[in-house]
GROMACS .gro file of N, CA and C in nm:
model
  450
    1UNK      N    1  -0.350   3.795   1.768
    1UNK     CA    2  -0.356   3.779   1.624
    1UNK      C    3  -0.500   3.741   1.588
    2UNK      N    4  -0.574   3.790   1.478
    2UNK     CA    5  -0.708   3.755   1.421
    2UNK      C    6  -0.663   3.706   1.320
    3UNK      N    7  -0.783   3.584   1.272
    3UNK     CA    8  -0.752   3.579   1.131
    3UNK      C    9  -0.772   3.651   1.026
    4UNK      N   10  -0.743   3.632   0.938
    4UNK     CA   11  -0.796   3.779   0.829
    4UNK      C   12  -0.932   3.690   0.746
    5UNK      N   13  -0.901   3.539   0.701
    5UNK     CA   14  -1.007   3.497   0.656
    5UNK      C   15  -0.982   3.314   0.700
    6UNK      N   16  -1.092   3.315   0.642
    6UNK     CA   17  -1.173   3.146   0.718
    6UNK      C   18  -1.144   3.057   0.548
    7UNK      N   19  -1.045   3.038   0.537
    7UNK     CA   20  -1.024   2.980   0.346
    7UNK      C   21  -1.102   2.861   0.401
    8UNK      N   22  -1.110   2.774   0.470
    8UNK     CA   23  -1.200   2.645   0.441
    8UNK      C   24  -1.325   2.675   0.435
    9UNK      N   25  -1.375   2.797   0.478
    9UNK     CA   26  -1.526   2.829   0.427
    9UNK      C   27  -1.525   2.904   0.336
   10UNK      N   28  -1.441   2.997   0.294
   10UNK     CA   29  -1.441   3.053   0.187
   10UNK      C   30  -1.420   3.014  -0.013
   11UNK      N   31  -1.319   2.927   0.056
   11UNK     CA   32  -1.277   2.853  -0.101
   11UNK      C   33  -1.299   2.684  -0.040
   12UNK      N   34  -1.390   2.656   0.027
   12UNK     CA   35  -1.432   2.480   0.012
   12UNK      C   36  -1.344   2.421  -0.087
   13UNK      N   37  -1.391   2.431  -0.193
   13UNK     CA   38  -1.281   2.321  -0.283
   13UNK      C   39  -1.160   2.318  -0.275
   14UNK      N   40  -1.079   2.411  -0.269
   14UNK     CA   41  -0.972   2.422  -0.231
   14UNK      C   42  -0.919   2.379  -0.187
   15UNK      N   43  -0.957   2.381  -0.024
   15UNK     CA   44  -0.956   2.325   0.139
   15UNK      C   45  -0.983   2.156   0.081
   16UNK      N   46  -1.050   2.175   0.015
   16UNK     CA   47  -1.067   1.984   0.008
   16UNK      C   48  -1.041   1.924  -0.106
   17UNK      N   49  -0.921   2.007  -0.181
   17UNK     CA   50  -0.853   1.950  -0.229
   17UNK      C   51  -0.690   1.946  -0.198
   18UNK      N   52  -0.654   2.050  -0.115
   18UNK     CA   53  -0.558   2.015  -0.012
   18UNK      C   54  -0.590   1.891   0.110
   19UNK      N   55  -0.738   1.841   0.146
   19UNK     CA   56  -0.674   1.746   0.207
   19UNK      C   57  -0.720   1.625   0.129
   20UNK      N   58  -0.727   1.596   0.038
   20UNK     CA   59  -0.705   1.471  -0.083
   20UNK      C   60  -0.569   1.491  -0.100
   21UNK      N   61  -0.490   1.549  -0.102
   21UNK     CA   62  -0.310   1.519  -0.105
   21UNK      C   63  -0.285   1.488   0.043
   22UNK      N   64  -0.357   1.545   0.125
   22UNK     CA   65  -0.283   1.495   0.272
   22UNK      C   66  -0.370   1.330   0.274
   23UNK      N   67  -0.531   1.297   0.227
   23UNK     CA   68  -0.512   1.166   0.259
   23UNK      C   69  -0.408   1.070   0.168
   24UNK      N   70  -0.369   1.130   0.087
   24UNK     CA   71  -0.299   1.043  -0.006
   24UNK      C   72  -0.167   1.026   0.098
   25UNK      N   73  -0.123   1.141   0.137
   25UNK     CA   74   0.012   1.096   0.240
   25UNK      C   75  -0.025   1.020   0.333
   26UNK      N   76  -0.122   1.027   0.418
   26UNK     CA   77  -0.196   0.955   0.503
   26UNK      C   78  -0.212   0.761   0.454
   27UNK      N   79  -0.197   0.790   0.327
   27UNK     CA   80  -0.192   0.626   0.290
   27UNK      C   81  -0.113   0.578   0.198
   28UNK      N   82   0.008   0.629   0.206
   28UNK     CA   83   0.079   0.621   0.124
   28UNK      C   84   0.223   0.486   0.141
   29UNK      N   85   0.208   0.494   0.267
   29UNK     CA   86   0.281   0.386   0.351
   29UNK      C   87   0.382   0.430   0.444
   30UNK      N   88   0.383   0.586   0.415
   30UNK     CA   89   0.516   0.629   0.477
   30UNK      C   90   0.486   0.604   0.638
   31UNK      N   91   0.571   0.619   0.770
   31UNK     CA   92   0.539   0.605   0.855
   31UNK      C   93   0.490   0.767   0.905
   32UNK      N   94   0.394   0.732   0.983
   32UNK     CA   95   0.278   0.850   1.028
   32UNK      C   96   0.378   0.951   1.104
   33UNK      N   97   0.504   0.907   1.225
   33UNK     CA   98   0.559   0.965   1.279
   33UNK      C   99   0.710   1.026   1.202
   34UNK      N  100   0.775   0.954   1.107
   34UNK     CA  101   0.832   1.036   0.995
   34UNK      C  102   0.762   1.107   0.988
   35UNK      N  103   0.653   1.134   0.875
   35UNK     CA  104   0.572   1.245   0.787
   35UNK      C  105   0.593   1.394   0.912
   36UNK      N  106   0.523   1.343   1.024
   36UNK     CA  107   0.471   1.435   1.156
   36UNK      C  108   0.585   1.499   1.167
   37UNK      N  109   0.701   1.476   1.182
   37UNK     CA  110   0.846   1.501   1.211
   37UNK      C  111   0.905   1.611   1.079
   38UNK      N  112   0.851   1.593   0.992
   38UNK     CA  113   0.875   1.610   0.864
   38UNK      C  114   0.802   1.777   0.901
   39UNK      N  115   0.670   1.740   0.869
   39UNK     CA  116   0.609   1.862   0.900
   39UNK      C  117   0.658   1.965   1.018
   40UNK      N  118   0.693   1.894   1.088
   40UNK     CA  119   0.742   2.002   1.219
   40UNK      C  120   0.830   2.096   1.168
   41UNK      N  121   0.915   2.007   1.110
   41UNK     CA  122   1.089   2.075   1.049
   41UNK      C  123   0.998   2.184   0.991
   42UNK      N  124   0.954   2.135   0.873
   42UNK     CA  125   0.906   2.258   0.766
   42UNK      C  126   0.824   2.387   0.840
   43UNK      N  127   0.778   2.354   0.918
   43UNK     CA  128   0.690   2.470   0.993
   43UNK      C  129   0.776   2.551   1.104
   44UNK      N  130   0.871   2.488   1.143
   44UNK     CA  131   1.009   2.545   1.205
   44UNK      C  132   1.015   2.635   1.104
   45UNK      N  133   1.076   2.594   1.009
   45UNK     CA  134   1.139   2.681   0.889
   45UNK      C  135   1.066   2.775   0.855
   46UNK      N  136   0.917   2.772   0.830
   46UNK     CA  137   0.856   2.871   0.760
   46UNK      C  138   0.808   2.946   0.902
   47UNK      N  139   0.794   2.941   1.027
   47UNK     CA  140   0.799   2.976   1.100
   47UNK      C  141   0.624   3.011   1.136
   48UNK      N  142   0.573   2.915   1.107
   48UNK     CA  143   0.410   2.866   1.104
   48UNK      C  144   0.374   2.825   1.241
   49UNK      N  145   0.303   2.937   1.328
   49UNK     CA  146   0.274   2.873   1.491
   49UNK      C  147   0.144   2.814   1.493
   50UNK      N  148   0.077   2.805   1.374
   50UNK     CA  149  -0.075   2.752   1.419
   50UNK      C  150   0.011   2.602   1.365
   51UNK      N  151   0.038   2.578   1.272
   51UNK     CA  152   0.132   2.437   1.187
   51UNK      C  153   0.220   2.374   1.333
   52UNK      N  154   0.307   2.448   1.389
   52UNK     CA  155   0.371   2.405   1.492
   52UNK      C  156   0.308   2.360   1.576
   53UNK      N  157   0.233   2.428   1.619
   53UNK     CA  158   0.176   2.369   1.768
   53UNK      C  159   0.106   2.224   1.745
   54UNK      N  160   0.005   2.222   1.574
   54UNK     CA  161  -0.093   2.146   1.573
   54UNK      C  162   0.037   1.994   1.569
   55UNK      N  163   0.195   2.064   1.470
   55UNK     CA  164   0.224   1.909   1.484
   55UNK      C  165   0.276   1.846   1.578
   56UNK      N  166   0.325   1.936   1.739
   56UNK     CA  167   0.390   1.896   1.778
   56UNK      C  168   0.237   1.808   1.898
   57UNK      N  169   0.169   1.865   1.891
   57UNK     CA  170   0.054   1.814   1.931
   57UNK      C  171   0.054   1.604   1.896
   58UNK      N  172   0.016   1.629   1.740
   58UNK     CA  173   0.012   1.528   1.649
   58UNK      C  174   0.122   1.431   1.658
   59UNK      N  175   0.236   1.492   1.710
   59UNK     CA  176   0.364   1.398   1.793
   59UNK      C  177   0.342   1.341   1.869
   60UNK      N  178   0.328   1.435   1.933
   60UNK     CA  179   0.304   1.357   2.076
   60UNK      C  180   0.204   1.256   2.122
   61UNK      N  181   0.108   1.270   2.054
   61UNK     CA  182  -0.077   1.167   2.050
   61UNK      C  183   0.026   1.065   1.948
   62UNK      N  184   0.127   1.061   1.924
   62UNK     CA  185   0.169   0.928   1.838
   62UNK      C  186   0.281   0.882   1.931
   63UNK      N  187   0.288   0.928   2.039
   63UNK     CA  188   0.381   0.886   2.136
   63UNK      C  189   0.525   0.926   2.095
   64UNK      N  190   0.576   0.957   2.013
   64UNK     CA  191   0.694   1.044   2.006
   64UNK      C  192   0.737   1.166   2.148
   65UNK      N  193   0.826   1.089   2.192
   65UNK     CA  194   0.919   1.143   2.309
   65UNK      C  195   0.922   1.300   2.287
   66UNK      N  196   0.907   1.356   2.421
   66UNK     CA  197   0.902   1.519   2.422
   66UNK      C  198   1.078   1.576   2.392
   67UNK      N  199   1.159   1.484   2.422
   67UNK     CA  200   1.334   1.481   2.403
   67UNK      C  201   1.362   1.511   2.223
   68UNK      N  202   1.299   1.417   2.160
   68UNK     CA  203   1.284   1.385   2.013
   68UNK      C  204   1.221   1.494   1.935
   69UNK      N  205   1.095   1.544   1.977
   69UNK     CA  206   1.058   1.711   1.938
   69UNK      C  207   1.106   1.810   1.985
   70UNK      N  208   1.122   1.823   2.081
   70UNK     CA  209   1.229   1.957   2.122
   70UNK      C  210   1.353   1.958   2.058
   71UNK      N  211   1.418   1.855   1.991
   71UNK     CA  212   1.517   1.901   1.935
   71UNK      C  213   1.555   1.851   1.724
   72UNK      N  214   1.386   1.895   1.734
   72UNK     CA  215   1.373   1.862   1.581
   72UNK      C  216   1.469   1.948   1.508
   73UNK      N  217   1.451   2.036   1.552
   73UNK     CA  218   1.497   2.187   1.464
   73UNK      C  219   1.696   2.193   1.464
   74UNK      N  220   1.731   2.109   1.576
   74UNK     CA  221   1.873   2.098   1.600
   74UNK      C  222   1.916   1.931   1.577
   75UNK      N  223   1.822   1.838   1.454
   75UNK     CA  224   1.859   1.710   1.414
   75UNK      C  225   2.005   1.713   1.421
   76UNK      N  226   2.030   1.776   1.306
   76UNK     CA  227   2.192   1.687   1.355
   76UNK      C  228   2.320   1.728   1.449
   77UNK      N  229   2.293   1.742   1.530
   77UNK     CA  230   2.372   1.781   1.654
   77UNK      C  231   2.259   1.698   1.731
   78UNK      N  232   2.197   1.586   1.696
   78UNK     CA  233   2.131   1.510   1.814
   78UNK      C  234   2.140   1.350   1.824
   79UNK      N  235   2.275   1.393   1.760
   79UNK     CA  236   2.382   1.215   1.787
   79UNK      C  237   2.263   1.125   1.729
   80UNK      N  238   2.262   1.004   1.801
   80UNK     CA  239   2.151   0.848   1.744
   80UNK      C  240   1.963   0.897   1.757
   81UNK      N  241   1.954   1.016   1.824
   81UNK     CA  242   1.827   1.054   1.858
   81UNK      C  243   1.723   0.949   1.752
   82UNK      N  244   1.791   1.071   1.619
   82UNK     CA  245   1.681   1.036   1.505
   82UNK      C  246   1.779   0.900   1.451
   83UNK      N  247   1.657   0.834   1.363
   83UNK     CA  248   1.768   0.758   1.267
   83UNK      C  249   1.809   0.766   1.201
   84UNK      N  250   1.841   0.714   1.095
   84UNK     CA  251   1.893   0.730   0.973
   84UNK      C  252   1.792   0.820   0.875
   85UNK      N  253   1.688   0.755   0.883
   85UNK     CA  254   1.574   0.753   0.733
   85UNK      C  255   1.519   0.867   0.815
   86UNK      N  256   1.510   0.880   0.956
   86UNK     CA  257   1.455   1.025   0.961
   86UNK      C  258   1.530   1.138   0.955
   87UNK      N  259   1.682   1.130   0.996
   87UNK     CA  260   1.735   1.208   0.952
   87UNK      C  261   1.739   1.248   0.763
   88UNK      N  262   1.744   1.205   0.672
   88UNK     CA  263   1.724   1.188   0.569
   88UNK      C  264   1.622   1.246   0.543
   89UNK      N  265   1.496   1.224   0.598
   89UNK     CA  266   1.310   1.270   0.545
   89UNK      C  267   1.406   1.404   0.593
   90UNK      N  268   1.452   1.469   0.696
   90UNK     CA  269   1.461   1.586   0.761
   90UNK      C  270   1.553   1.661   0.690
   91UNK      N  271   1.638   1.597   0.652
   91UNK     CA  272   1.764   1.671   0.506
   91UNK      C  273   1.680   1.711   0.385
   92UNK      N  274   1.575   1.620   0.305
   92UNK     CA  275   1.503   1.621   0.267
   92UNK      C  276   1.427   1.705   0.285
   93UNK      N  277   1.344   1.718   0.363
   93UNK     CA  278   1.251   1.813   0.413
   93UNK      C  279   1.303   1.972   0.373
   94UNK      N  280   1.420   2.016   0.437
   94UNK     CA  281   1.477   2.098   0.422
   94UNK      C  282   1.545   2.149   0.329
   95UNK      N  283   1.606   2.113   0.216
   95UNK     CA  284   1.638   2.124   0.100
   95UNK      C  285   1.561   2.160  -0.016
   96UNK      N  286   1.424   2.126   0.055
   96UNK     CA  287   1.299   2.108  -0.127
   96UNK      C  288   1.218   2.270  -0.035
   97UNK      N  289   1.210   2.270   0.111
   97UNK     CA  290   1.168   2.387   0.146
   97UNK      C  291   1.219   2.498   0.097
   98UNK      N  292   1.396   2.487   0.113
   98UNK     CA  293   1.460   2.605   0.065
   98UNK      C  294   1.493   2.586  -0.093
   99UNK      N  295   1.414   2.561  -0.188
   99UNK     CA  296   1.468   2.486  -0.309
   99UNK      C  297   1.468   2.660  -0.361
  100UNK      N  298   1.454   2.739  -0.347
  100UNK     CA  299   1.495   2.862  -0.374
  100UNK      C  300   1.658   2.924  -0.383
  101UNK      N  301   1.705   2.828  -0.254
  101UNK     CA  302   1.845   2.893  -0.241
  101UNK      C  303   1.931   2.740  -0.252
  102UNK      N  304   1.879   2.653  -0.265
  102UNK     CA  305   1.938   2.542  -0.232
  102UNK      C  306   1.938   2.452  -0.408
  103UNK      N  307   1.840   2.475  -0.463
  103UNK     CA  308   1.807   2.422  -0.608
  103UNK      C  309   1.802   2.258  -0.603
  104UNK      N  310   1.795   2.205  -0.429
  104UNK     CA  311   1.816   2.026  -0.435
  104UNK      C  312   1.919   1.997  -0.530
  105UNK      N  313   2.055   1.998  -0.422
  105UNK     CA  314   2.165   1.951  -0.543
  105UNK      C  315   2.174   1.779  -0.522
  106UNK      N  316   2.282   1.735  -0.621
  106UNK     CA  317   2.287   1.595  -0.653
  106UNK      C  318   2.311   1.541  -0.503
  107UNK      N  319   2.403   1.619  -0.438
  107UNK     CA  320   2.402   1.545  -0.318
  107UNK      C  321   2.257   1.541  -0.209
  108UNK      N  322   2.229   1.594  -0.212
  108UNK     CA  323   2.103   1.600  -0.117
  108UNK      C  324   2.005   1.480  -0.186
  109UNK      N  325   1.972   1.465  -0.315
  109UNK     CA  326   1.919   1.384  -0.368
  109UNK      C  327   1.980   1.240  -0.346
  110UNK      N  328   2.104   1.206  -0.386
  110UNK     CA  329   2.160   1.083  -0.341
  110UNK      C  330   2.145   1.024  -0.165
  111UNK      N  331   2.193   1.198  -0.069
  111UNK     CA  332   2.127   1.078   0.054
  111UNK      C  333   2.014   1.028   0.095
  112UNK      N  334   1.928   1.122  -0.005
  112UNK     CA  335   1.738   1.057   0.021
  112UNK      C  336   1.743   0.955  -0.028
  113UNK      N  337   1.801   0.932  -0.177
  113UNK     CA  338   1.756   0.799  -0.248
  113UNK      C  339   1.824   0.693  -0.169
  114UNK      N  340   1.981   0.710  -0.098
  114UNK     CA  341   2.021   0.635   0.012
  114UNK      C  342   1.902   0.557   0.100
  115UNK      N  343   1.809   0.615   0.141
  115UNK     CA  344   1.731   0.604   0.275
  115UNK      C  345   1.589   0.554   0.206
  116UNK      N  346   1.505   0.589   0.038
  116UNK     CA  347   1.418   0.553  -0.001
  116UNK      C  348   1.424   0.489  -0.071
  117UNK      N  349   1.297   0.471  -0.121
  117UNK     CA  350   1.286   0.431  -0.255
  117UNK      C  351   1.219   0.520  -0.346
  118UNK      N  352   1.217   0.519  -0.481
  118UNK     CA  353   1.166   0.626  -0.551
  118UNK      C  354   1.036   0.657  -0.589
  119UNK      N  355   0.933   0.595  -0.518
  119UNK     CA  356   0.766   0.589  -0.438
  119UNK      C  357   0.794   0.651  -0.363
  120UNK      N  358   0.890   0.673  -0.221
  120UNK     CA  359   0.896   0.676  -0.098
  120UNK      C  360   0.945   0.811  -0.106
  121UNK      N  361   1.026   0.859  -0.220
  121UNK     CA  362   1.118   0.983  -0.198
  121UNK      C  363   0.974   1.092  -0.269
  122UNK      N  364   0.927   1.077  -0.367
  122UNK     CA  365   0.806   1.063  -0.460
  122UNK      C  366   0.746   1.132  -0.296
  123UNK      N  367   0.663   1.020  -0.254
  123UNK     CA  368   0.567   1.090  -0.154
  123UNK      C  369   0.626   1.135  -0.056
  124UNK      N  370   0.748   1.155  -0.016
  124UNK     CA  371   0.772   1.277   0.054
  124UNK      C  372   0.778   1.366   0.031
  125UNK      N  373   0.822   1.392  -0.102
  125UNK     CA  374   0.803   1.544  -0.175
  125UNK      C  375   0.690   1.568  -0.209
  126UNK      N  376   0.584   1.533  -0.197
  126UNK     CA  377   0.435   1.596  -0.191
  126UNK      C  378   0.404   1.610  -0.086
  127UNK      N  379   0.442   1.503   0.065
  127UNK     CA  380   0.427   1.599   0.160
  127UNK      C  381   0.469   1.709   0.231
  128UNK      N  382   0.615   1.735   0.154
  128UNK     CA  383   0.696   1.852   0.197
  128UNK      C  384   0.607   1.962   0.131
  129UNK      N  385   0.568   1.967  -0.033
  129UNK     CA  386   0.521   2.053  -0.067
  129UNK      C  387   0.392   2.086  -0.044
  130UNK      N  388   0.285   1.983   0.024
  130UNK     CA  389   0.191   1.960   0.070
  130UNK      C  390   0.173   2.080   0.199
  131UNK      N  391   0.297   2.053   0.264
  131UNK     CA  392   0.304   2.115   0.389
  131UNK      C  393   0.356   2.263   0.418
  132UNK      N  394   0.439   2.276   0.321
  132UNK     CA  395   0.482   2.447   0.286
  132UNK      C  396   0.370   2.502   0.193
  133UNK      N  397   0.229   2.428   0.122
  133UNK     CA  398   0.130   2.511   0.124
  133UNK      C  399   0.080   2.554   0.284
  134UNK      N  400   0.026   2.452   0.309
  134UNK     CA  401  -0.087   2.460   0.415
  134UNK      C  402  -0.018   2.573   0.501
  135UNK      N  403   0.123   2.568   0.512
  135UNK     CA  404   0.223   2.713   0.582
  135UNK      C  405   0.171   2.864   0.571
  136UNK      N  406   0.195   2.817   0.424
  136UNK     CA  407   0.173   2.956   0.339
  136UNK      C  408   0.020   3.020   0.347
  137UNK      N  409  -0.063   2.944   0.360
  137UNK     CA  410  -0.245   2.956   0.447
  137UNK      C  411  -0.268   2.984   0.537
  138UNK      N  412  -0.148   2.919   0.648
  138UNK     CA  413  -0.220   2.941   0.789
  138UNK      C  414  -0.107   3.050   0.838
  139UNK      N  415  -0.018   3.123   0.758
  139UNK     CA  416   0.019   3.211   0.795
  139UNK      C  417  -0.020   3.359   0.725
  140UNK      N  418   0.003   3.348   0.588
  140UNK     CA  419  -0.103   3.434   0.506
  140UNK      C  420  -0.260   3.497   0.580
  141UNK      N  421  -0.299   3.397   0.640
  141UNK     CA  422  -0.472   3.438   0.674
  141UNK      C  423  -0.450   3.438   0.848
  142UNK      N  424  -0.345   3.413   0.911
  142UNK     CA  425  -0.340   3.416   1.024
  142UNK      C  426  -0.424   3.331   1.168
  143UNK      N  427  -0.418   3.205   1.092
  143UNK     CA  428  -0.458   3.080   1.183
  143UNK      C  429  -0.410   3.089   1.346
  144UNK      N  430  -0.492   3.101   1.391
  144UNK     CA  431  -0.459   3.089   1.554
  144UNK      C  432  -0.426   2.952   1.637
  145UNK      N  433  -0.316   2.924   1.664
  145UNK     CA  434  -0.267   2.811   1.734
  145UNK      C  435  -0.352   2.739   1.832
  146UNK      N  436  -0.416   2.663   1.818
  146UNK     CA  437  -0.494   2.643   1.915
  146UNK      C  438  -0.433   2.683   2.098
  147UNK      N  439  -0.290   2.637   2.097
  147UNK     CA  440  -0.235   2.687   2.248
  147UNK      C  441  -0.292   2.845   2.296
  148UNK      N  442  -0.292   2.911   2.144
  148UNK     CA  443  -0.335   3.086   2.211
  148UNK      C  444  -0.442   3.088   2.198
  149UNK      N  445  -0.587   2.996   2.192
  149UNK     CA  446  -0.684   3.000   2.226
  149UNK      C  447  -0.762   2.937   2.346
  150UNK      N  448  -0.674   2.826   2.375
  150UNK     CA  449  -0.681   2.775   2.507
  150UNK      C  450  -0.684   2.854   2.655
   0.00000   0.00000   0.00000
């Protein structure tokens, strides 16, 4: 795979104003290994291999168990694995991805607000949508995984 274009040199502002929403997640309070977990799901979904690799990477340098990422994509069929609130970010996650077919109904909203608070639910949905851009970039222009350049 080549890329087709280089958007952080091409549209600079852009690029750096997508990551002024990621430092904002970055300090937002959420926990670093939620968010990471979060992102994985979504890049599962959109089916993003430069996004995948970089988060499962970004897992793992946070010490998150290789048991715990390998079976992001099959959360709930993974008994006490995750917890509560990550299962939740991950219901979450998934619901606002597919908000096309899914429209985030009342229930999906009640088990997030279950697990957050409404800051907390707030900045996860900018990093969900945060993260199904950066998808839509590094698959659009054809970002190379760092693994297939290694």
């Amino acid at each position: 795979m080549t890329q087709r274009i280089d958007y952080n040199q091409v549209a600079p502002g852009g690029a750096k104003a997508l990551a002024g929403v990621y430092g904002y997640v970055l300090q937002s309070g959420l926990p670093g290994a939620l968010v990471e977990l979060m992102y994985l799901r979504i890049s599962q979904i959109n089916n993003c291999a430069y996004c995948l690799d970089m988060h499962t990477r970004d897992l793992l340098n946070k010490g998150v168990k290789i048991e715990k990422i390998a079976l992001v994509q099959a959360w709930r069929e993974a008994g006490d694995l995750f917890t509560t609130q990550e299962r939740a970010a991950l219901a979450w996650a998934e619901t606002v991805t597919h908000v096309s077919t899914t429209g985030v109904p009342d229930a999906d909203y009640q088990t997030a607000r279950a697990a957050f608070s409404e800051k907390e639910l707030v900045d996860l949905t900018i990093a969900v949508s945060l993260m199904n851009a950066y998808n839509r970039m590094a698959i659009s222009f054809r970002n190379t995984p760092a693994a297939a350049i290694a």
